Coordinates of C-alpha atoms and ligand atoms in Angstrom, one line a residue:
X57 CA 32.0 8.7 -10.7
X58 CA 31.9 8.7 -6.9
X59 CA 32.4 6.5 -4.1
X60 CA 33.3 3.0 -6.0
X61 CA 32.1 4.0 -9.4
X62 CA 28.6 5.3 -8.4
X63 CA 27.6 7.6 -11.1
X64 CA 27.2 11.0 -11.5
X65 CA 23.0 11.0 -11.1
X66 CA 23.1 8.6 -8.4
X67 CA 23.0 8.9 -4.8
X68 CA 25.4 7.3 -2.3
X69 CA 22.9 4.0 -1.4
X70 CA 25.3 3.8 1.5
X71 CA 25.7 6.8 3.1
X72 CA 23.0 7.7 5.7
X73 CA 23.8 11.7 5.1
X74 CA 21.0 11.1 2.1
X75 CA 18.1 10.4 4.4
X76 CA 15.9 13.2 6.4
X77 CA 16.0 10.2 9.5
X78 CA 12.1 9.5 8.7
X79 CA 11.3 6.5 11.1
X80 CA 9.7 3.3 9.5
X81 CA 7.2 2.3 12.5
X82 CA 4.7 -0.5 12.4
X83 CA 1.6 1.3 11.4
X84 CA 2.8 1.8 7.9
X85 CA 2.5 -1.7 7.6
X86 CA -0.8 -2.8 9.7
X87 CA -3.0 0.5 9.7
X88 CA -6.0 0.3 6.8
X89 CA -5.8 4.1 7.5
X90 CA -2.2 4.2 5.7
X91 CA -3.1 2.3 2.9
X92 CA -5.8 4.4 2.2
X93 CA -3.7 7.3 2.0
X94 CA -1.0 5.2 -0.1
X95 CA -4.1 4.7 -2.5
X96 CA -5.0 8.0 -2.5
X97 CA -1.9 9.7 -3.0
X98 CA 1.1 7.2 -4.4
X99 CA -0.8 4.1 -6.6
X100 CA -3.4 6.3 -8.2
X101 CA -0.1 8.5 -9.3
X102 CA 2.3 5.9 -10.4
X103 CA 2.8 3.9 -13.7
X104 CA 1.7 0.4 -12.7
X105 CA 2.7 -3.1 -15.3
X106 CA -0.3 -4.3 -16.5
X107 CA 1.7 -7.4 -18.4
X108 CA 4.0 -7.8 -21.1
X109 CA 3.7 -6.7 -24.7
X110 CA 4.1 -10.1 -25.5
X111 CA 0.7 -11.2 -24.5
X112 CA -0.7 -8.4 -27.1
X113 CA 0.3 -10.2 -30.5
X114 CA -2.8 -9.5 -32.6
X115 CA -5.4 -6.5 -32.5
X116 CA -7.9 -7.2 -29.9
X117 CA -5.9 -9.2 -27.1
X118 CA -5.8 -7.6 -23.7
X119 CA -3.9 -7.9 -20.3
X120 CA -6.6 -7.6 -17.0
X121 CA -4.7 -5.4 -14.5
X122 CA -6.5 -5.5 -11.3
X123 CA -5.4 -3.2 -8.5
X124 CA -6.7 -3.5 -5.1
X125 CA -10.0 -2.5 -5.6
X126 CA -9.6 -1.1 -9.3
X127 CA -9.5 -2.7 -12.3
X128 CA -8.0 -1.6 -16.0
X129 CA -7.5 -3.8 -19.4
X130 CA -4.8 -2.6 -21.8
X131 CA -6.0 -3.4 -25.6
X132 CA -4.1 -3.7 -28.7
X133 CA -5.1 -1.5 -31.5
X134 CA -5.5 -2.2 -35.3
X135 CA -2.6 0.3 -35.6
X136 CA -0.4 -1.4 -32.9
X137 CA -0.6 1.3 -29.9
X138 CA -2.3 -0.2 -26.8
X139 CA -5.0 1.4 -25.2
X140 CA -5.6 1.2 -21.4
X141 CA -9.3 1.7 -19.8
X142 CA -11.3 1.4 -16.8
X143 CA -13.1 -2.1 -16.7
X144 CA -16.3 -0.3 -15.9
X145 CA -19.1 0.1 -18.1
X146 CA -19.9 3.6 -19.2
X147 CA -24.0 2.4 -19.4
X148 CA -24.3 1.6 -15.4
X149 CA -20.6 0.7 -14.5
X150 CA -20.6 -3.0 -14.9
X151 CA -17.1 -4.6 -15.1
X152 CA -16.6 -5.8 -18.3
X153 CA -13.9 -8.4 -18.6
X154 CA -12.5 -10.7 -15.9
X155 CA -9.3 -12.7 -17.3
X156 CA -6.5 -11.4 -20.5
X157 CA -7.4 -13.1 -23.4
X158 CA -8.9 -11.9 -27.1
X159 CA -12.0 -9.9 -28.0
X160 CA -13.0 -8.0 -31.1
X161 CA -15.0 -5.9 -29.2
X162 CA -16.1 -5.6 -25.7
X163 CA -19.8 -6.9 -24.9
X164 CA -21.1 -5.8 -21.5
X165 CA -23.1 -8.8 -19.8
X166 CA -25.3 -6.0 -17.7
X167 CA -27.7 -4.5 -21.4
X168 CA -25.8 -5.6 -23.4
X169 CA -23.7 -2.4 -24.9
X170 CA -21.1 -3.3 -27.2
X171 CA -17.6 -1.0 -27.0
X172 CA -14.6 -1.2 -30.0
X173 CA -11.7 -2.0 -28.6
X174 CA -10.5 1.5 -29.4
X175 CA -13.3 1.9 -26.1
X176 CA -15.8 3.5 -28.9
X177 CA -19.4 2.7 -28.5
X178 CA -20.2 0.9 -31.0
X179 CA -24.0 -0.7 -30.6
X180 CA -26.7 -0.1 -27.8
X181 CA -30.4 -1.9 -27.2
X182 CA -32.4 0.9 -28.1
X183 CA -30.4 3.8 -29.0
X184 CA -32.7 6.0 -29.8
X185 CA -34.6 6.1 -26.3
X186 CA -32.0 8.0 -25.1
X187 CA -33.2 11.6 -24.1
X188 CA -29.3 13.0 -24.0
X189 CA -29.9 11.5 -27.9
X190 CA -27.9 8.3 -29.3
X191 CA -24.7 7.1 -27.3
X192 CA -23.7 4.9 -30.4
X193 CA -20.1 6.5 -31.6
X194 CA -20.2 9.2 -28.8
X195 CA -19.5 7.9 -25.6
X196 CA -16.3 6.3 -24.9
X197 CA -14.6 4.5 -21.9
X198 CA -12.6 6.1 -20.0
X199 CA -9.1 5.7 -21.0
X200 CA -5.9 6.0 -18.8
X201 CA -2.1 7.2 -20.4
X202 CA -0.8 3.5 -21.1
X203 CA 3.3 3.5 -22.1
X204 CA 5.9 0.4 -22.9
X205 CA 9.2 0.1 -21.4
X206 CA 11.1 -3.0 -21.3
X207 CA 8.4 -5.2 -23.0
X208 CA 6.3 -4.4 -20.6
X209 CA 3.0 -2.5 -20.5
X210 CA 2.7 0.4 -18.2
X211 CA -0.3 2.8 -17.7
X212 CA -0.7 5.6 -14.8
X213 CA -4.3 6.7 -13.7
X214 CA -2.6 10.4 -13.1
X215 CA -3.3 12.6 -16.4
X216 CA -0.9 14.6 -14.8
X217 CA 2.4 11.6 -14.3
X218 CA 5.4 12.5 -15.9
X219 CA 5.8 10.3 -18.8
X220 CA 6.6 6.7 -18.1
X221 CA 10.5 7.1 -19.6
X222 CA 11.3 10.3 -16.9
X223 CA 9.4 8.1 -14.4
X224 CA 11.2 5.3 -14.7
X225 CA 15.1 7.5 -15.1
X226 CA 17.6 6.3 -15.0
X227 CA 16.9 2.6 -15.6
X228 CA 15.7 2.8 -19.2
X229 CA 19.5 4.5 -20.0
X230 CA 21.2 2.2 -17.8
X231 CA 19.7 -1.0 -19.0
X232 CA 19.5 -0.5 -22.5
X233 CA 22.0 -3.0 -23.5
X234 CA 19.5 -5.7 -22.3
X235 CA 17.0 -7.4 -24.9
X236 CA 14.4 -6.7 -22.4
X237 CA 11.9 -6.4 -25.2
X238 CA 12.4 -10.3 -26.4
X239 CA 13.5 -11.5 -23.3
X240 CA 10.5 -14.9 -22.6
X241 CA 8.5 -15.0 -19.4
X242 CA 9.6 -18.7 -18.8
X243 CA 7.8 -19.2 -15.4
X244 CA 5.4 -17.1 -13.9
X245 CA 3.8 -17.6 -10.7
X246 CA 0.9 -15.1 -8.6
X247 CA 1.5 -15.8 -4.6
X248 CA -0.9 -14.7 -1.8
X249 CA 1.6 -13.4 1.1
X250 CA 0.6 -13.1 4.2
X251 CA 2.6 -9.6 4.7
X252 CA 1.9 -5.7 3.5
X253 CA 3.7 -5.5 -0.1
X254 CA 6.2 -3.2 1.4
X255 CA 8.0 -5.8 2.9
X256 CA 9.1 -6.5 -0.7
X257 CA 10.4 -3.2 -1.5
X258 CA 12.7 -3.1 1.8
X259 CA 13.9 -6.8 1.4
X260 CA 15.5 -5.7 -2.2
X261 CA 16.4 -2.8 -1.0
X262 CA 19.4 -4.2 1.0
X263 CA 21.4 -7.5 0.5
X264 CA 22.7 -7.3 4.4
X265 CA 20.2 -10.7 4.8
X266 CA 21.7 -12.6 2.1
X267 CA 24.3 -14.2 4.1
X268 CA 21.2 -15.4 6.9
X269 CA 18.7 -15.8 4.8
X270 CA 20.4 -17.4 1.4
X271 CA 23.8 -19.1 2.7
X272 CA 23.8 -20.8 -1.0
X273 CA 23.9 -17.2 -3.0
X274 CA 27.9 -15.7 -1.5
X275 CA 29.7 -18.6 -3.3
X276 CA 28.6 -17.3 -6.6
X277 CA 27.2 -14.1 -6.1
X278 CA 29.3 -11.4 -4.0
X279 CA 27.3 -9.3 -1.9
X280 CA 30.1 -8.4 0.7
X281 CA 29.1 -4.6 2.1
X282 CA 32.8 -3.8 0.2
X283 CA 32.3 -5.4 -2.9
X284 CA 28.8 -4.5 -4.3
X285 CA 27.7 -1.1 -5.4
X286 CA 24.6 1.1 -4.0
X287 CA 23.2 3.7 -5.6
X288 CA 19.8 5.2 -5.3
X289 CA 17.9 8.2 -7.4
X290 CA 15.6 11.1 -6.3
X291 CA 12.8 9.2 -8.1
X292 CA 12.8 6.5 -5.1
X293 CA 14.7 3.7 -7.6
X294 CA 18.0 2.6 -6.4
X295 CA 20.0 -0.9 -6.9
X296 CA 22.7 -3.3 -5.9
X297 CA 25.9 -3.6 -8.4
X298 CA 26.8 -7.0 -7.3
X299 CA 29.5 -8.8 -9.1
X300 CA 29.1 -12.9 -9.8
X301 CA 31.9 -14.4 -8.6
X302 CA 32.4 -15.5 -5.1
X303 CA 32.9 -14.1 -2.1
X304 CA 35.9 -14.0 -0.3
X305 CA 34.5 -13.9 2.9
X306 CA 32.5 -16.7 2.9
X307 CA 34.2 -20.6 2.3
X308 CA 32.4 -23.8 1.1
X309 CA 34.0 -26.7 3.3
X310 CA 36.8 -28.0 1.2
X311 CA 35.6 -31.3 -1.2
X312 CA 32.2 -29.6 -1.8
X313 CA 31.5 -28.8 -5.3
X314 CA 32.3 -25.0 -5.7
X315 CA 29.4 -23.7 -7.9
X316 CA 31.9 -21.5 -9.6
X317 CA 33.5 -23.7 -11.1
X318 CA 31.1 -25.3 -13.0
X319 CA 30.5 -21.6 -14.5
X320 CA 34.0 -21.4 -15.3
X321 CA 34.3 -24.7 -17.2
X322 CA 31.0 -23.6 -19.0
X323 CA 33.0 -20.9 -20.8
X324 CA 36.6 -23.4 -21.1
X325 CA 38.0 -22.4 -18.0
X326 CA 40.3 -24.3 -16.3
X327 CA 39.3 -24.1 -12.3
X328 CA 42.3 -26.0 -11.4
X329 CA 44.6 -23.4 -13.1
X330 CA 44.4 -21.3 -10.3
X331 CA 46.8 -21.3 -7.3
X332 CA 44.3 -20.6 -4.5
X333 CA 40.4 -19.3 -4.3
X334 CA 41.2 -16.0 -4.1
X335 CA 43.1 -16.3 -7.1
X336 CA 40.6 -18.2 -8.5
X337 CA 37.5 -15.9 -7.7
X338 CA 39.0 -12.6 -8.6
X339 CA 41.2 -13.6 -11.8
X340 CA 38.4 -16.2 -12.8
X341 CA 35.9 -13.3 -13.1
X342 CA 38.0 -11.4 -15.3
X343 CA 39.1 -14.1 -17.6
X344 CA 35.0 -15.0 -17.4
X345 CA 34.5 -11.6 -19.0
X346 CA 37.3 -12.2 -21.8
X347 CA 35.9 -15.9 -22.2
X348 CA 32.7 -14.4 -22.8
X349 CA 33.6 -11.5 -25.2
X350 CA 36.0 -14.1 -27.0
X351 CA 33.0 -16.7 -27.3
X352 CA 29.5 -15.2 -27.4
X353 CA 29.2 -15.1 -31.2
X354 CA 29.8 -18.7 -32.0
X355 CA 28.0 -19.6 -28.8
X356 CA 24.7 -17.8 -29.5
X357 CA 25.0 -15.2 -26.9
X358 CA 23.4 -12.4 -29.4
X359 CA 22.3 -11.2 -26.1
X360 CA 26.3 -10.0 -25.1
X361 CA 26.8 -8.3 -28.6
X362 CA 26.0 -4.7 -26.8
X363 CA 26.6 -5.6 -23.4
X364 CA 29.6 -4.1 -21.6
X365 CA 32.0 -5.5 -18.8
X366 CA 30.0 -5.3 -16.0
X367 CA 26.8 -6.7 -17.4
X368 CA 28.4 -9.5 -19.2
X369 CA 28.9 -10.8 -15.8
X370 CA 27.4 -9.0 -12.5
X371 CA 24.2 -8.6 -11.4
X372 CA 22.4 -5.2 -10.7
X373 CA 19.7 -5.8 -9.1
X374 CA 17.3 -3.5 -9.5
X375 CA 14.3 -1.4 -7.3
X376 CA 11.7 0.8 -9.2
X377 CA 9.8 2.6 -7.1
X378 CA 7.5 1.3 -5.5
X379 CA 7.1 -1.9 -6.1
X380 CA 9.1 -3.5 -9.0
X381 CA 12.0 -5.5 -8.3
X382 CA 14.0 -6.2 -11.5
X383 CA 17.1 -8.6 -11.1
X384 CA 19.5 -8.5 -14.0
X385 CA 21.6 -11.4 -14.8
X386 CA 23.6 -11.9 -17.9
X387 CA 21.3 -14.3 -19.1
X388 CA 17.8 -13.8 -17.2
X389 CA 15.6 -10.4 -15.9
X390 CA 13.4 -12.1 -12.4
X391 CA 10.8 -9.7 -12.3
X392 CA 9.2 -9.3 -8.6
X393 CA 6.3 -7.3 -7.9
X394 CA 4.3 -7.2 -4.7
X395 CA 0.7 -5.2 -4.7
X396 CA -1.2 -4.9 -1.6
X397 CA -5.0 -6.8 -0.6
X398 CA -7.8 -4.2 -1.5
X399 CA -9.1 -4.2 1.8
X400 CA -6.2 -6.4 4.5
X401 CA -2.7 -4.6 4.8
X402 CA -1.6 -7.7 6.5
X403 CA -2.0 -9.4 3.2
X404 CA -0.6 -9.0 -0.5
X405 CA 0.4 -10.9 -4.4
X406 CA 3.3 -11.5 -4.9
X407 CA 4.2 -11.9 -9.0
X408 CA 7.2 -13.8 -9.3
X409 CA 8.3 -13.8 -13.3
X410 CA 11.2 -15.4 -14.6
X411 CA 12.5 -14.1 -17.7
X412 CA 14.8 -15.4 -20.4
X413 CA 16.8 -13.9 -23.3
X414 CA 16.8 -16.8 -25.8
X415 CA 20.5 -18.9 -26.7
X416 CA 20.5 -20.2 -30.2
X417 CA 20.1 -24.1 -29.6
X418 CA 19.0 -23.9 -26.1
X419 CA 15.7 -25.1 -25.4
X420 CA 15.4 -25.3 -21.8
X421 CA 16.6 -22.4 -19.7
X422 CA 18.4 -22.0 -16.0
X423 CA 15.8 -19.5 -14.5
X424 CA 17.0 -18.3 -11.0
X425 CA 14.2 -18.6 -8.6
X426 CA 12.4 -21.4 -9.9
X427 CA 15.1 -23.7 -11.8
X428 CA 15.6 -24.6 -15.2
X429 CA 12.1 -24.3 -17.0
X430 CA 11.6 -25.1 -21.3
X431 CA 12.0 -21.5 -23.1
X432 CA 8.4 -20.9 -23.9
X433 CA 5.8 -18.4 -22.7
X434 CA 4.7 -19.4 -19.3
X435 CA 0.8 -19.6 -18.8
X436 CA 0.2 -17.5 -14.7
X437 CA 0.0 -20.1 -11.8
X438 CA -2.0 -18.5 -8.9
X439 CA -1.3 -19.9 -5.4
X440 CA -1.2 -19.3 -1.7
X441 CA 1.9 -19.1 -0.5
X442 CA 0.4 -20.9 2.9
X443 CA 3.6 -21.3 4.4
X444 CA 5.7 -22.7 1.7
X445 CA 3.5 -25.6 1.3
X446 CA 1.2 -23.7 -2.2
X447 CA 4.1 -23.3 -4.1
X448 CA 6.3 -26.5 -3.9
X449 CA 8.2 -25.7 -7.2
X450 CA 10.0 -23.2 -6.0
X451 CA 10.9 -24.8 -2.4
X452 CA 14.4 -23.5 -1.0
X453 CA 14.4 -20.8 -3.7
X454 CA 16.2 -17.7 -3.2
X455 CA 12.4 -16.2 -3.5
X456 CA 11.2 -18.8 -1.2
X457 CA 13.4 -18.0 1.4
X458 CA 12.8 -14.3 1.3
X459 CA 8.8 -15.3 1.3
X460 CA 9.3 -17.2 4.3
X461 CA 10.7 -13.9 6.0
X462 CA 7.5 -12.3 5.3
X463 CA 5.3 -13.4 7.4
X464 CA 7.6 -13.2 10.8
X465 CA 8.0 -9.6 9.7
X466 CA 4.7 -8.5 9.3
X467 CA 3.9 -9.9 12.7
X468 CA 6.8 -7.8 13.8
X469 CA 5.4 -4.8 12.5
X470 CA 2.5 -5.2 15.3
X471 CA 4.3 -5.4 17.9
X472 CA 4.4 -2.4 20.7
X473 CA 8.5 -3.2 21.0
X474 CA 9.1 -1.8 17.4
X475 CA 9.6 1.6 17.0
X476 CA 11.5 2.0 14.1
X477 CA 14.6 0.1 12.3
X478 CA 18.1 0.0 13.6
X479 CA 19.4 0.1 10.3
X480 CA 23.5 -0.6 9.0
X481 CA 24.4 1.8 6.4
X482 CA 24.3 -0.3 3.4
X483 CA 20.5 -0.1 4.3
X484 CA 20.3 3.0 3.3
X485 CA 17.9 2.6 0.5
X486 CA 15.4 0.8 2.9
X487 CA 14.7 4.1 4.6
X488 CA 15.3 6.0 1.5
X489 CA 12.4 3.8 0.0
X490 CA 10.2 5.3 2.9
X491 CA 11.3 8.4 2.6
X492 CA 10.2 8.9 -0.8
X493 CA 6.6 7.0 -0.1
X494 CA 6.0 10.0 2.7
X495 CA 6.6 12.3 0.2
X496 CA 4.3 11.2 -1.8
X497 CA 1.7 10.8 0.8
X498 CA 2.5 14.3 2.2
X499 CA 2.1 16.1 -1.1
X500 CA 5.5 17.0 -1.5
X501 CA 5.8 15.1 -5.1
Ligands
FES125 S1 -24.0 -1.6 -17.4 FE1 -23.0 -2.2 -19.3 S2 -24.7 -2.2 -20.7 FE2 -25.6 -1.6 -18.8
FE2_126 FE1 16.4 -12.1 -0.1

């Protein structure tokens, strides 16, 4: 362990000395020449989530991944794997499915060929007017290295990726005490942003706006520069360790409800049995953590069985490179993803999904960014963002807030002012992120 318990296999996510100094300046995030090159050297090379496994119960159901301006569908077989392929058909390249849903096989509209969902063909008009001889049982779409992790479904068009688990390292180690697998997509929302998807990426890669941007998040989440952990990995991942229980630094006015509290009195915790807030915040975290190991059984909590101290009650929140955003909360995964326009880097999606890790005899859940929501599977809402006004449900949202950065920032980025960020040290990871990307793009991964 190193500075304030960073592991062994992590970088300092505060400490500067990590960085080469690369600058982050504007064109990265207006120039269609740079996206170009981030498609042709870092997407077509990554693992990118198609879905979750939960949307392939029964042989035949598919997730629809479309990426810029490629598009793949990830099948479940008779024997259970999934299969990821191209949605291109291998007569004349017609697309051949549009939205996730349930096929036994897989009909182009164009002539008419009919493909297994193992991507066999199976029946052709005319098979035998083939010169090159009958297609039927020989040709095959083409098929891309598809992986799980985490319930969800991963595939990489690189034959040559590492495999998804040493991609991923070290998250799938460090979060293996979370029922990620089960865990319900309870809301699920698909935003158009007006700003390049990085802007994503660099906003969870540093909590140094919380205090601006979310004044409601330091009473019960502590994300003072001292208090919360940063740690980053070669792969370009990093995350903040930050623990839930207020900060010290910032006060609500006395006679406001202290959101605290009512977590304390949700596991029998007398808030008035403390002789002052500090008292309160530090010693009420820790008898949080003994309330909850005392209490999760006969509460329901089968979620805590494996967890330890820190998870039971903190909040890594987490950056895979280099575009997932996975926030980890006792009790809920928010899973942000942003993925740029195919043609506009101004522009991007933004998938907002709120996840859930079922409590015996609760039927509606307390889901982070978008409220408390019935535990069920979601069905996808698609929206503009169009400032704020497309996606009233999650109004004054930590997520909303950040999404209402977005736009200001990308106009930023055009500006002949900028030149490069001014960045505090528990930014760190922001540059870091870049870092990484331009070693990607320069052929040095
Ligand atoms: S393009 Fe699909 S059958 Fe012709
Ligand atoms: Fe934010």
């Amino acid at each position: 362990m190193g500075r304030q318990g960073i592991p062994a296999s992590a970088l300092d996510g505060r400490d500067a000395a990590n960085l080469r100094g690369d600058p982050i300046t504007g064109d990265r995030y207006t120039s269609p020449a740079f996206m170009q090159r981030e498609w042709d050297h870092m997407w077509t090379r990554i693992w990118h989530v198609a879905g979750r496994t939960a949307e392939l119960e029964e042989p035949g159901d598919y997730i629809v991944h479309d990426f810029m301006n490629e598009s793949v569908f990830c099948v479940l077989q008779e024997d259970g794997a999934i299969k990821a392929f191209y949605n291109t058909c291998g007569h004349r390249g017609q697309r051949l499915v549009w939205n996730s849903s349930s096929q036994e096989s897989f009909q182009c509209p164009y002539h008419g060929w009919v493909w297994g969902k193992d991507g066999v063909l199976a029946k052709a008009q005319d098979p035998e007017d083939f010169p090159q001889g009958n297609p039927c049982g020989k040709l095959r779409l083409k098929e891309l290295r598809c992986a799980t992790w985490g319930g969800f479904v991963w595939y990489t068009m690189d034959q040559e990726a590492p495999e998804l688990l040493d991609f991923l390292a070290p998250m799938p180690e460090l979060y293996r005490h979370y029922p990620m697998d089960t865990a319900v997509r309870v809301f699920w929302m698909k935003i158009d942003l007006d700003t390049n998807w990085k802007f994503a990426t660099d906003n969870f890669s540093e909590s140094y706006h919380t205090r601006t941007a979310h004044p409601q998040v330091p009473p019960w989440i502590d994300q003072d520069v001292d208090t919360a952990r940063h740690e980053m990995w070669p792969g370009g991942h990093g995350r903040t360790v930050q623990p839930m229980r207020p900060s010290l630094s910032d006060r609500l006015p006395e006679g406001v409800d202290h959101p605290f509290d009512a977590i304390l009195q949700a596991w029998d915790i007398d808030p008035q049995s403390y002789p002052d807030f500090e008292t309160k915040a530090m010693q009420g975290w820790l008898d949080l953590k003994a309330a909850k190991k005392r209490l999760w059984k006969e509460r329901g909590y089968v979620h805590y069985e494996n967890m330890d101290d820190e998870e039971i009650t903190d909040s890594p929140h987490t950056v895979i490179f280099p575009n997932v955003t996975i926030s980890f909360l006792p009790d809920n995964l928010v899973f942000f993803r942003t993925e740029p326009h195919p043609t506009d880097p101004n522009k991007c999606t933004f998938d907002l999904w709120c996840m859930a890790f079922p409590v015996a005899g609760q039927s509606v859940v307390e889901s982070v960014m978008a409220g408390p929501q019935p535990l069920r599977e979601a069905e996808m809402q698609r929206r503009a963002f169009d400032n704020g006004r497309g996606v009233p449900e999650i109004r004054d949202q930590i997520v909303y807030q950040d999404m209402l950065l977005a736009e200001g920032q990308q106009r930023g980025m055009h500006s002949r002012g900028y030149q490069d960020a001014y960045l505090a040290a528990q930014e760190t990871r922001v540059r870091f992120f870049h870092e990484v990307l331009n070693d990607y793009l320069e052929g040095r991964r």
